[in-house]
PDB file of C-alpha atoms and ligand atoms in Angstrom:
ATOM      1  CA  MET A 100     106.088 108.331 105.880  1.00 97.00           C
ATOM      2  CA  LYS A 101     106.826 104.757 106.952  1.00 98.00           C
ATOM      3  CA  ILE A 102     105.183 102.436 104.447  1.00 98.00           C
ATOM      4  CA  GLY A 103     104.982  98.657 104.203  1.00 98.00           C
ATOM      5  CA  LEU A 104     104.735  96.793 100.897  1.00 98.00           C
ATOM      6  CA  PHE A 105     103.034  93.405 100.724  1.00 98.00           C
ATOM      7  CA  GLY A 106     103.125  91.615  97.394  1.00 96.00           C
ATOM      8  CA  GLY A 107     101.183  88.530  96.417  1.00 95.00           C
ATOM      9  CA  THR A 108      98.976  86.705  93.998  1.00 95.00           C
ATOM     10  CA  PHE A 109      95.997  86.923  96.379  1.00 97.00           C
ATOM     11  CA  ASP A 110      94.214  84.026  94.675  1.00 97.00           C
ATOM     12  CA  PRO A 111      92.252  84.601  96.892  1.00 98.00           C
ATOM     13  CA  VAL A 112      93.246  86.987  99.689  1.00 98.00           C
ATOM     14  CA  HIS A 113      92.749  85.201 103.038  1.00 98.00           C
ATOM     15  CA  ASN A 114      92.804  85.967 106.751  1.00 98.00           C
ATOM     16  CA  ALA A 115      96.475  85.030 107.255  1.00 97.00           C
ATOM     17  CA  HIS A 116      97.423  87.666 104.642  1.00 98.00           C
ATOM     18  CA  LEU A 117      95.410  90.275 106.535  1.00 98.00           C
ATOM     19  CA  PHE A 118      96.790  89.231 109.912  1.00 97.00           C
ATOM     20  CA  VAL A 119     100.417  89.303 108.691  1.00 97.00           C
ATOM     21  CA  ALA A 120      99.965  92.687 106.997  1.00 98.00           C
ATOM     22  CA  GLU A 121      98.340  94.321 110.012  1.00 98.00           C
ATOM     23  CA  ALA A 122     100.531  92.704 112.660  1.00 98.00           C
ATOM     24  CA  ALA A 123     103.676  93.632 110.685  1.00 98.00           C
ATOM     25  CA  ARG A 124     102.367  97.178 110.307  1.00 98.00           C
ATOM     26  CA  VAL A 125     101.866  97.504 114.052  1.00 98.00           C
ATOM     27  CA  GLU A 126     105.171  95.823 114.976  1.00 98.00           C
ATOM     28  CA  LEU A 127     107.151  98.024 112.570  1.00 98.00           C
ATOM     29  CA  GLY A 128     105.246 101.234 113.332  1.00 98.00           C
ATOM     30  CA  LEU A 129     104.143 101.715 109.715  1.00 98.00           C
ATOM     31  CA  GLU A 130     101.485 104.260 108.838  1.00 98.00           C
ATOM     32  CA  ARG A 131     100.357 102.461 105.707  1.00 98.00           C
ATOM     33  CA  MET A 132     100.514  98.954 104.262  1.00 98.00           C
ATOM     34  CA  ILE A 133     100.339  98.856 100.476  1.00 98.00           C
ATOM     35  CA  PHE A 134      99.270  95.571  98.889  1.00 98.00           C
ATOM     36  CA  LEU A 135     100.891  94.879  95.535  1.00 98.00           C
ATOM     37  CA  PRO A 136      98.894  92.244  93.672  1.00 97.00           C
ATOM     38  CA  THR A 137     100.829  90.579  90.900  1.00 94.00           C
ATOM     39  CA  ARG A 138      99.479  89.662  87.466  1.00 89.00           C
ATOM     40  CA  GLY A 139     100.856  86.161  87.596  1.00 77.00           C
ATOM     41  CA  SER A 140     103.850  84.361  88.828  1.00 64.00           C
ATOM     42  CA  HIS A 141     106.768  83.138  86.799  1.00 62.00           C
ATOM     43  CA  TYR A 142     107.719  80.332  89.145  1.00 57.00           C
ATOM     44  CA  ARG A 143     104.422  78.481  89.334  1.00 61.00           C
ATOM     45  CA  SER A 144     101.299  77.972  87.262  1.00 71.00           C
ATOM     46  CA  GLY A 145      99.163  81.067  86.807  1.00 75.00           C
ATOM     47  CA  PRO A 146      96.432  82.226  89.167  1.00 85.00           C
ATOM     48  CA  VAL A 147      93.048  80.489  88.972  1.00 93.00           C
ATOM     49  CA  ALA A 148      90.865  83.608  89.335  1.00 95.00           C
ATOM     50  CA  SER A 149      91.129  86.489  86.887  1.00 94.00           C
ATOM     51  CA  ILE A 150      92.863  89.738  87.774  1.00 94.00           C
ATOM     52  CA  GLU A 151      89.467  91.457  88.017  1.00 96.00           C
ATOM     53  CA  GLN A 152      88.152  88.812  90.406  1.00 97.00           C
ATOM     54  CA  ARG A 153      91.282  88.836  92.568  1.00 97.00           C
ATOM     55  CA  MET A 154      91.187  92.641  92.688  1.00 98.00           C
ATOM     56  CA  ALA A 155      87.493  92.724  93.611  1.00 98.00           C
ATOM     57  CA  MET A 156      88.133  90.311  96.494  1.00 98.00           C
ATOM     58  CA  LEU A 157      91.207  92.264  97.625  1.00 98.00           C
ATOM     59  CA  ARG A 158      89.385  95.601  97.557  1.00 98.00           C
ATOM     60  CA  GLY A 159      86.500  94.175  99.564  1.00 98.00           C
ATOM     61  CA  ALA A 160      88.825  92.494 102.070  1.00 98.00           C
ATOM     62  CA  LEU A 161      90.892  95.642 102.695  1.00 98.00           C
ATOM     63  CA  ALA A 162      88.019  98.123 102.831  1.00 98.00           C
ATOM     64  CA  SER A 163      87.572  98.094 106.613  1.00 97.00           C
ATOM     65  CA  ASN A 164      91.207  98.990 107.411  1.00 98.00           C
ATOM     66  CA  PRO A 165      92.077 102.661 106.812  1.00 98.00           C
ATOM     67  CA  HIS A 166      95.810 101.826 106.880  1.00 98.00           C
ATOM     68  CA  PHE A 167      95.551  99.441 103.935  1.00 98.00           C
ATOM     69  CA  ALA A 168      95.930 100.509 100.299  1.00 98.00           C
ATOM     70  CA  ILE A 169      96.485  98.858  96.919  1.00 98.00           C
ATOM     71  CA  ASP A 170      99.092  99.669  94.275  1.00 97.00           C
ATOM     72  CA  GLU A 171      98.346  98.164  90.858  1.00 95.00           C
ATOM     73  CA  THR A 172     101.797  98.647  89.324  1.00 92.00           C
ATOM     74  CA  ASP A 173     102.468  94.908  89.174  1.00 93.00           C
ATOM     75  CA  LEU A 174      99.249  94.358  87.204  1.00 93.00           C
ATOM     76  CA  ASP A 175     100.555  96.348  84.209  1.00 90.00           C
ATOM     77  CA  ALA A 176     100.815  94.373  81.010  1.00 88.00           C
ATOM     78  CA  SER A 177     104.507  95.296  81.056  1.00 88.00           C
ATOM     79  CA  ALA A 178     105.101  93.942  84.590  1.00 90.00           C
ATOM     80  CA  THR A 179     107.499  91.008  84.776  1.00 90.00           C
ATOM     81  CA  GLY A 180     106.382  89.794  88.210  1.00 88.00           C
ATOM     82  CA  TYR A 181     109.937  90.171  89.528  1.00 91.00           C
ATOM     83  CA  SER A 182     110.295  92.328  92.624  1.00 92.00           C
ATOM     84  CA  ALA A 183     113.592  93.599  91.203  1.00 93.00           C
ATOM     85  CA  ASP A 184     111.608  95.196  88.362  1.00 94.00           C
ATOM     86  CA  LEU A 185     108.654  96.290  90.465  1.00 95.00           C
ATOM     87  CA  LEU A 186     110.405  97.942  93.398  1.00 96.00           C
ATOM     88  CA  PRO A 187     112.316 100.611  91.423  1.00 96.00           C
ATOM     89  CA  ARG A 188     108.937 101.703  90.011  1.00 96.00           C
ATOM     90  CA  VAL A 189     107.377 101.813  93.468  1.00 97.00           C
ATOM     91  CA  ARG A 190     110.431 103.613  94.856  1.00 97.00           C
ATOM     92  CA  ALA A 191     110.194 106.239  92.098  1.00 97.00           C
ATOM     93  CA  ARG A 192     106.738 107.151  93.378  1.00 95.00           C
ATOM     94  CA  HIS A 193     107.891 107.273  97.017  1.00 97.00           C
ATOM     95  CA  PRO A 194     111.336 108.867  96.837  1.00 96.00           C
ATOM     96  CA  HIS A 195     111.217 110.239 100.400  1.00 97.00           C
ATOM     97  CA  ASP A 196     109.264 107.512 102.164  1.00 98.00           C
ATOM     98  CA  ASP A 197     110.714 104.741 104.291  1.00 98.00           C
ATOM     99  CA  LEU A 198     109.792 101.490 102.496  1.00 98.00           C
ATOM    100  CA  THR A 199     109.679  98.043 104.119  1.00 98.00           C
ATOM    101  CA  PHE A 200     108.881  94.980 102.049  1.00 97.00           C
ATOM    102  CA  VAL A 201     107.015  92.308 104.029  1.00 97.00           C
ATOM    103  CA  VAL A 202     107.074  88.665 102.930  1.00 94.00           C
ATOM    104  CA  GLY A 203     106.220  85.279 104.383  1.00 93.00           C
ATOM    105  CA  GLY A 204     109.258  83.115 105.115  1.00 86.00           C
ATOM    106  CA  ASP A 205     108.337  80.754 102.286  1.00 80.00           C
ATOM    107  CA  SER A 206     108.645  83.519  99.687  1.00 80.00           C
ATOM    108  CA  LEU A 207     112.234  84.055 100.636  1.00 76.00           C
ATOM    109  CA  VAL A 208     113.232  80.423 100.736  1.00 74.00           C
ATOM    110  CA  ASP A 209     111.095  78.629  98.145  1.00 74.00           C
ATOM    111  CA  SER A 210     111.116  80.983  95.177  1.00 70.00           C
ATOM    112  CA  PRO A 211     113.980  82.206  93.035  1.00 70.00           C
ATOM    113  CA  TRP A 212     114.808  85.814  93.886  1.00 78.00           C
ATOM    114  CA  GLN A 213     116.283  87.508  90.868  1.00 84.00           C
ATOM    115  CA  ARG A 214     118.682  90.375  91.563  1.00 88.00           C
ATOM    116  CA  PHE A 215     118.133  90.434  95.325  1.00 88.00           C
ATOM    117  CA  ASP A 216     120.696  93.272  95.559  1.00 88.00           C
ATOM    118  CA  VAL A 217     118.403  95.448  93.394  1.00 92.00           C
ATOM    119  CA  VAL A 218     115.435  94.519  95.576  1.00 92.00           C
ATOM    120  CA  LEU A 219     117.277  95.596  98.728  1.00 93.00           C
ATOM    121  CA  ALA A 220     118.734  98.732  97.108  1.00 93.00           C
ATOM    122  CA  ASN A 221     115.200 100.062  96.593  1.00 96.00           C
ATOM    123  CA  LEU A 222     114.088  99.369 100.164  1.00 97.00           C
ATOM    124  CA  ASP A 223     114.854 100.676 103.618  1.00 96.00           C
ATOM    125  CA  ALA A 224     114.037  97.339 105.216  1.00 96.00           C
ATOM    126  CA  PHE A 225     112.911  93.803 104.368  1.00 95.00           C
ATOM    127  CA  ALA A 226     110.772  92.019 106.951  1.00 96.00           C
ATOM    128  CA  ILE A 227     110.079  88.298 107.084  1.00 93.00           C
ATOM    129  CA  ALA A 228     106.938  86.841 108.678  1.00 94.00           C
ATOM    130  CA  PRO A 229     107.308  83.307 110.085  1.00 89.00           C
ATOM    131  CA  ARG A 230     105.179  80.764 108.230  1.00 83.00           C
ATOM    132  CA  ALA A 231     103.841  77.702 109.968  1.00 73.00           C
ATOM    133  CA  GLU A 232     104.322  75.121 107.235  1.00 63.00           C
ATOM    134  CA  ARG A 233     107.913  76.139 106.534  1.00 59.00           C
ATOM    135  CA  ALA A 234     111.043  75.347 108.537  1.00 58.00           C
ATOM    136  CA  PRO A 235     112.395  78.548 110.168  1.00 60.00           C
ATOM    137  CA  GLU A 236     115.978  77.253 110.077  1.00 64.00           C
ATOM    138  CA  ARG A 237     115.889  77.536 106.281  1.00 64.00           C
ATOM    139  CA  VAL A 238     115.293  81.290 106.607  1.00 68.00           C
ATOM    140  CA  ASP A 239     118.158  81.538 109.092  1.00 72.00           C
ATOM    141  CA  SER A 240     120.544  79.713 106.791  1.00 71.00           C
ATOM    142  CA  LEU A 241     119.574  81.950 103.876  1.00 68.00           C
ATOM    143  CA  LEU A 242     120.155  85.072 105.950  1.00 72.00           C
ATOM    144  CA  ALA A 243     123.578  83.766 106.870  1.00 75.00           C
ATOM    145  CA  THR A 244     124.582  83.740 103.187  1.00 73.00           C
ATOM    146  CA  LEU A 245     123.888  87.474 102.692  1.00 75.00           C
ATOM    147  CA  ALA A 246     126.528  90.179 102.699  1.00 77.00           C
ATOM    148  CA  PRO A 247     126.619  92.057 106.036  1.00 78.00           C
ATOM    149  CA  GLY A 248     125.289  95.302 104.441  1.00 77.00           C
ATOM    150  CA  ASP A 249     122.301  93.446 103.040  1.00 79.00           C
ATOM    151  CA  ARG A 250     121.772  91.447 106.220  1.00 82.00           C
ATOM    152  CA  GLU A 251     121.298  94.689 108.170  1.00 88.00           C
ATOM    153  CA  LYS A 252     118.149  95.515 106.221  1.00 91.00           C
ATOM    154  CA  LEU A 253     116.527  92.161 106.986  1.00 91.00           C
ATOM    155  CA  ARG A 254     114.530  91.401 110.056  1.00 91.00           C
ATOM    156  CA  VAL A 255     112.421  88.455 111.151  1.00 91.00           C
ATOM    157  CA  LEU A 256     109.116  89.647 112.598  1.00 95.00           C
ATOM    158  CA  ASP A 257     108.048  88.564 116.063  1.00 94.00           C
ATOM    159  CA  LEU A 258     104.694  87.162 114.939  1.00 93.00           C
ATOM    160  CA  PRO A 259     102.992  83.852 115.624  1.00 92.00           C
ATOM    161  CA  ALA A 260     103.172  81.589 112.567  1.00 90.00           C
ATOM    162  CA  LEU A 261      99.675  80.974 111.233  1.00 90.00           C
ATOM    163  CA  ASN A 262      98.631  78.019 109.156  1.00 90.00           C
ATOM    164  CA  GLY A 263      96.645  79.255 106.211  1.00 92.00           C
ATOM    165  CA  SER A 264      97.209  79.774 102.523  1.00 95.00           C
ATOM    166  CA  ALA A 265      95.352  80.451  99.312  1.00 96.00           C
ATOM    167  CA  THR A 266      96.127  76.835  98.410  1.00 95.00           C
ATOM    168  CA  LEU A 267      94.223  75.682 101.496  1.00 96.00           C
ATOM    169  CA  VAL A 268      91.241  77.883 100.554  1.00 97.00           C
ATOM    170  CA  ARG A 269      91.203  76.575  96.967  1.00 97.00           C
ATOM    171  CA  ARG A 270      91.582  72.990  98.181  1.00 96.00           C
ATOM    172  CA  GLN A 271      88.667  73.330 100.608  1.00 96.00           C
ATOM    173  CA  LEU A 272      86.470  74.717  97.829  1.00 96.00           C
ATOM    174  CA  ALA A 273      87.546  72.048  95.359  1.00 95.00           C
ATOM    175  CA  ARG A 274      86.454  69.346  97.801  1.00 94.00           C
ATOM    176  CA  GLY A 275      83.214  71.146  98.645  1.00 94.00           C
ATOM    177  CA  GLY A 276      84.361  72.114 102.142  1.00 95.00           C
ATOM    178  CA  SER A 277      83.782  75.313 104.115  1.00 96.00           C
ATOM    179  CA  ILE A 278      86.037  78.364 103.850  1.00 97.00           C
ATOM    180  CA  ARG A 279      84.115  80.357 106.416  1.00 97.00           C
ATOM    181  CA  TYR A 280      86.606  81.963 108.858  1.00 97.00           C
ATOM    182  CA  LEU A 281      89.531  81.248 106.517  1.00 98.00           C
ATOM    183  CA  VAL A 282      88.679  84.349 104.494  1.00 98.00           C
ATOM    184  CA  PRO A 283      86.770  87.579 105.214  1.00 98.00           C
ATOM    185  CA  GLU A 284      83.005  87.300 104.778  1.00 98.00           C
ATOM    186  CA  PHE A 285      83.110  89.552 101.723  1.00 98.00           C
ATOM    187  CA  VAL A 286      85.548  87.162 100.025  1.00 98.00           C
ATOM    188  CA  ALA A 287      83.543  84.041 100.930  1.00 98.00           C
ATOM    189  CA  ARG A 288      80.421  85.678  99.514  1.00 98.00           C
ATOM    190  CA  TYR A 289      82.186  86.804  96.339  1.00 98.00           C
ATOM    191  CA  ILE A 290      83.576  83.304  95.765  1.00 98.00           C
ATOM    192  CA  ALA A 291      80.130  81.749  96.245  1.00 97.00           C
ATOM    193  CA  GLU A 292      78.404  84.285  93.992  1.00 97.00           C
ATOM    194  CA  HIS A 293      80.938  83.827  91.205  1.00 97.00           C
ATOM    195  CA  GLY A 294      81.352  80.078  91.606  1.00 95.00           C
ATOM    196  CA  LEU A 295      85.126  80.400  91.915  1.00 96.00           C
ATOM    197  CA  TYR A 296      87.571  77.577  92.660  1.00 95.00           C
ATOM    198  CA  ARG A 297      85.072  74.798  92.103  1.00 89.00           C
ATOM    199  CA  ALA A 298      86.259  71.272  91.417  1.00 74.00           C
ATOM    200  CA  THR A 299      87.126  71.727  87.767  1.00 61.00           C
ATOM    201  CA  PRO A 300      90.180  69.797  86.578  1.00 53.00           C
ATOM    202  CA  ASP A 301      91.994  73.151  86.428  1.00 54.00           C
ATOM    203  CA  ALA A 302      91.149  74.106  90.010  1.00 49.00           C
ATOM    204  CA  LEU A 303      92.223  70.698  91.261  1.00 51.00           C
ATOM    205  CA  ALA A 304      95.537  70.967  89.458  1.00 53.00           C
ATOM    206  CA  HIS A 305      96.166  74.317  91.115  1.00 54.00           C
ATOM    207  CA  ALA A 306      95.067  73.013  94.485  1.00 47.00           C
ATOM    208  CA  ASP A 307      97.949  70.525  94.653  1.00 48.00           C
TER     209      ASP A 307
HETATM  210  P1  LIG B 473      99.391  80.028  97.483  1.00 55.70           P
HETATM  211  O1  LIG B 473      98.920  79.070  98.553  1.00 55.70           O
HETATM  212  O2  LIG B 473      98.505  80.105  96.281  1.00 55.70           O
HETATM  213  O3  LIG B 473     100.856  79.848  97.144  1.00 55.70           O
HETATM  214  P2  LIG B 473      99.701  82.163  99.456  1.00 55.70           P
HETATM  215  O4  LIG B 473      98.684  81.907 100.505  1.00 55.70           O
HETATM  216  O5  LIG B 473     101.124  81.849  99.782  1.00 55.70           O
HETATM  217  O6  LIG B 473      99.251  81.510  98.075  1.00 55.70           O
HETATM  218  P3  LIG B 473     100.372  84.645  98.109  1.00 55.70           P
HETATM  219  O7  LIG B 473      99.427  85.615  97.538  1.00 55.70           O
HETATM  220  O8  LIG B 473     101.241  83.874  97.208  1.00 55.70           O
HETATM  221  O9  LIG B 473      99.505  83.687  99.068  1.00 55.70           O
HETATM  222  O10 LIG B 473     101.272  85.330  99.224  1.00 55.70           O
HETATM  223  C1  LIG B 473     101.363  86.711  99.473  1.00 55.70           C
HETATM  224  C2  LIG B 473     102.303  86.897 100.669  1.00 55.70           C
HETATM  225  O11 LIG B 473     101.649  86.421 101.854  1.00 55.70           O
HETATM  226  C3  LIG B 473     103.616  86.113 100.548  1.00 55.70           C
HETATM  227  O12 LIG B 473     104.674  86.910 101.076  1.00 55.70           O
HETATM  228  C4  LIG B 473     103.358  84.907 101.432  1.00 55.70           C
HETATM  229  O13 LIG B 473     104.552  84.365 101.952  1.00 55.70           O
HETATM  230  C5  LIG B 473     102.513  85.542 102.540  1.00 55.70           C
HETATM  231  N1  LIG B 473     101.692  84.574 103.262  1.00 55.70           N
HETATM  232  C6  LIG B 473     100.618  83.883 102.804  1.00 55.70           C
HETATM  233  N2  LIG B 473     100.113  83.097 103.775  1.00 55.70           N
HETATM  234  C7  LIG B 473     100.900  83.272 104.880  1.00 55.70           C
HETATM  235  C8  LIG B 473     100.911  82.724 106.219  1.00 55.70           C
HETATM  236  N3  LIG B 473     100.030  81.812 106.628  1.00 55.70           N
HETATM  237  N4  LIG B 473     101.873  83.164 107.067  1.00 55.70           N
HETATM  238  C9  LIG B 473     102.808  84.085 106.678  1.00 55.70           C
HETATM  239  N5  LIG B 473     102.849  84.636 105.444  1.00 55.70           N
HETATM  240  C10 LIG B 473     101.913  84.240 104.556  1.00 55.70           C
END
């Protein structure tokens, strides 16, 4: 089976995540897109919402798409948050499937990728979605530095670059603005009911 993998903090999941996951799935002819929420991130301050809250929002947001699924491997207490540690575990469960990792262009350029060779060794393909706020030439120059064998697995998706991020959602909430149409209705409702991302000093620090 052709499967896509889409990792993230999802703090919270928003419409650009859903658009990228579905549009990548269609463009690449994937039968399933598996979301891989991560416990935290080692290269930036931790998520604002708890794992349970982020998972509840993700489950609600994905429910209407039968091609979407969630894998909780990266939520294990033992998870490091590094794709190089996660992907061998995912691969072990899908030994015969064709696995494509999907990331936004910023993930490739802005964050430190540990053991990128291990990441690629556990994948059949690595797809990059253009991201509006980030300069595409930086992705091109990074691709140019890869060994030819690795380069063959990478592909830039032919998708429109959408503005939209969890940071934008948190920032809107912190300033008392609307997030309607930035996130699915379920997520907006959940955030309102649980009073998430309000203008506490902590939320404002994360919103920068
Ligand atoms: P934050 O603003 O908190 O950094 P984020 O919106 O980037 O969060 P993540 O959960 O960190 O969300 O990202 C999950 C994946 O979705 C990453 O691969 C990221 O690059 C991608 N992504 C998020 N927003 C977009 C977007 N507007 N266009 C393309 N890819 C995106």
